[in-house]
Amino acid sequence: MPLDLSKAKVQSTEPLPPSEAKWTRLVKITYNDPTGKTRTWEAAERTTRPENSLVDGVGIIALLDKPEGKELLLQKQYRPPLDKVVIEVPAGLIDAGESPAECAVRELKEETGYVGTVATDGSGVSSVMFNGLFGHFSHVNEWLGLLILGGWVDPGFCNTNLNMVHIEIDMSEPENQNPKPQLEESEFIEVFSIPLNKLFAECKRLENEGSPVALKMQGPDRLPSPIGANFCQNPFKEKSADFSGFHLMISSTASFIADHPSPAALPIAISFPFTTSPSFYTTMIIDNPKSHLRDEEERRRRLHHEADVVVVGAGIMGCAIAVALGNQGRSVILLEKSLKEPDRIVGELLQPGGVAALERLGLRDCLEGIDAVVVKGYEVIYKGSPVEIPYPKNTSSQKRPEGRSFHHGRFISRLRDAARRTPNVTIFESTATEVIKSDCSDQILGVEARTNNQSDAFFANLTIISDGYSSKFRSTHHRHAPTSRSKFWGLELHDCPLPLPLHGHVLLGQGAPILLYQIGTHETRALIDIPTNTPTASFAAGGVKSHLLNHVLPTLPEAVQPSFHKALTSSSLRSMPNSFLPPTTNKTPGLILLGDALNMRHPLTGGGMTVAFNDVVLLSDLLAPLPSLQPSPQLHSAMRTFHWRRKSLSAVINVLAQALYALFAAGDPQLGALQRGCFEYFQRGGNCVDGPVGLLAGIIRRPLVLIWHFFAVALLSIGILFRGVGVSAWAGKSVESVKVFWTACVVIFPYLLAEVRW
């Protein structure tokens, strides 16, 4: 049962008279230095070492042999010299006439209640750890070994030493079913265990919660070279490991970190607290001169997997926020499950507002060298009749802004290259599996992950989740779930002549909308929206290909049909769900959802990347003044400001995308009337074009302008109903006009309401 150790604390500290000392004493050593000169030295030594014993005590590596896998037995104990609860392996002082093995079995029983046997494979008891640093290897199974390291951690201060003892605990034995410790009156120890495959992550979590961890371990990807045989017994000798080219670097944290390049022999290095003074913890990190790390922050990221920020997902949002925060001097770890060039059918058109944000982030050059195509606006074709919708002129320069379209994968690769070049950013190819949560609060401390098919973990003050539309973390940190009414089915057309080059094309007719836009000099993307449960796309009707061939192909411009038909018959179809997810406020301490993990809209308007890059600009500006990204009232305030301030753009893009899709899909007569009214609104030109396309392009950022134009379309649609009809039909048309206006309200107000929720 967990102990309440919160009341333990130091009341005072004062000099200890020698007459009151029971366990230690200060001594003056008189010695000759290498020149023969007599000198004196102050030191400390234990008074408890038995006569004829070589060691003061033992440290115990106790492994619980459970059916689901081995677990390391640990304990929490308050240590007054640190004034902290420390995470330790069991340990104790040796009694007179006792062997190290007997001492370890006794201390294990007293402190934990468990009964075990010392390993008999030669790894049970280590060498005496003295006169420098020695190591001891305990074999666990065919893939895991424990490298036990210890010795005189401060030989200039004290002479304390010990043996490390490896004990196996058979959990099937009756005495181990409900173990009862036999603690002394002054001992307060909480016993717990950690699965070996989660040891690193759990110890880092405990350390980040404020408990000093008297053991550290590293997996096979932690360091570029193995430890040197001159400094510990070589546990990998039989595995023909290469121990060439090493050097030592000393630092002052509580760990000795070792590494081995072979996953067949995963070492976990453990250091034992030979003294309870924090100044006596020594870290030795073995480095390879050929891969010397540039600075301490990069060393933290690469070796310890610690940073100011961990970003999950190296896509549009993840790369951009990593670059922005890295340029602020923040230490950033960027995780991506696969660094291969992605191949997607959306995320290929960047509106002018997104291009401008990209430029503000210093990433404008990511659009170069990928065969990106200039986008000057749109052409809407309604039942064969076209209307051009150019981006509006800049009021100061009178120039029209431009967007860009491109292959998604090429653009992502350029963004990742930019992240790699950014100071303070380190990229890992690793799959985040779950967040690491503090036991004491709701704070997120980082993420567990799988790297090279091995358990891994990454830690930071702030964890940013930007893992896309199928985010695995969204469900537990977001108030809403995505909804989807349709899918985009994509084809890549080659050398397809478009009716209006350098423009995106929206085709409206009897069914859902179709998008056509260039993504390269010779490539054009065709996206066909197919609502869920479309009868002509059902399996019984011949499936999606049959629907495209018989119901979509005939509606396309004649110049497009040959390329479409060739792509349909010679290449495979791919699809993406068209999802809607309203945003929510990020309230989980230590965690932020961004990108599609936070907010999605129908990709009809191509606004997703524009929202993402502008979110990065806003968020990085809000975080820039904060000295730390630790959870704080200042960070909470910044996230609240981010939630509301981003809506000047994101709410416009979100509502416009959903409302236009409802009109363009035209599932009933009232929506059909609104669709026709929208097309005629565009035909009027002037502000009837500049306003809507300015909203779509991310240039006009005023939600009231969106509402104005939307209901102007609704009123025009109602006016069209009365066009050319006699007075006798006005009664019927009046009823129909009320239905149209009501439908317009039903279309837009739920999305507006979703945007004003907290």
Short mmCIF file of N, CA and C in Angstrom, two decimals, residues 44 85 188 316 326-327 375 379 393 407 486 512 578 697 741 754:
data_model
loop_
_atom_site.label_atom_id
_atom_site.label_comp_id
_atom_site.label_asym_id
_atom_site.label_seq_id
_atom_site.Cartn_x
_atom_site.Cartn_y
_atom_site.Cartn_z
N ALA A 44 35.72 11.06 5.17
CA ALA A 44 34.66 10.45 5.98
C ALA A 44 34.71 8.94 5.78
N VAL A 85 12.08 12.40 -1.37
CA VAL A 85 11.81 10.97 -1.53
C VAL A 85 12.59 10.49 -2.73
N PHE A 188 10.80 3.86 6.64
CA PHE A 188 9.54 4.10 5.94
C PHE A 188 9.81 3.91 4.45
N ILE A 316 2.61 19.16 -41.85
CA ILE A 316 2.52 20.61 -42.09
C ILE A 316 2.69 21.39 -40.79
N GLY A 326 12.06 26.54 -32.48
CA GLY A 326 13.51 26.40 -32.54
C GLY A 326 14.19 27.73 -32.79
N ASN A 327 13.60 28.54 -33.65
CA ASN A 327 14.17 29.86 -33.94
C ASN A 327 14.04 30.82 -32.76
N VAL A 375 -1.29 29.59 -58.42
CA VAL A 375 -2.75 29.56 -58.41
C VAL A 375 -3.24 31.01 -58.32
N GLU A 379 -12.18 28.83 -60.96
CA GLU A 379 -13.26 28.88 -61.94
C GLU A 379 -14.34 27.92 -61.47
N LYS A 393 -7.60 42.04 -55.70
CA LYS A 393 -6.41 42.87 -55.75
C LYS A 393 -6.05 43.39 -54.36
N HIS A 407 2.71 18.83 -55.22
CA HIS A 407 2.65 17.48 -54.66
C HIS A 407 2.85 17.58 -53.15
N SER A 486 -18.75 12.38 -46.11
CA SER A 486 -18.37 11.97 -47.46
C SER A 486 -16.88 11.69 -47.51
N ALA A 512 -22.43 15.70 -56.06
CA ALA A 512 -21.53 16.43 -55.17
C ALA A 512 -20.43 17.09 -55.99
N ASN A 578 -13.72 13.25 -45.59
CA ASN A 578 -13.91 14.70 -45.45
C ASN A 578 -14.55 14.95 -44.10
N ALA A 697 -9.53 32.78 -49.44
CA ALA A 697 -8.08 32.86 -49.62
C ALA A 697 -7.34 33.15 -48.33
N PHE A 741 -34.86 30.20 -46.82
CA PHE A 741 -34.19 31.01 -45.79
C PHE A 741 -33.94 30.17 -44.54
N ALA A 754 -20.68 26.33 -33.12
CA ALA A 754 -19.52 25.51 -32.75
C ALA A 754 -18.28 26.36 -32.54
#
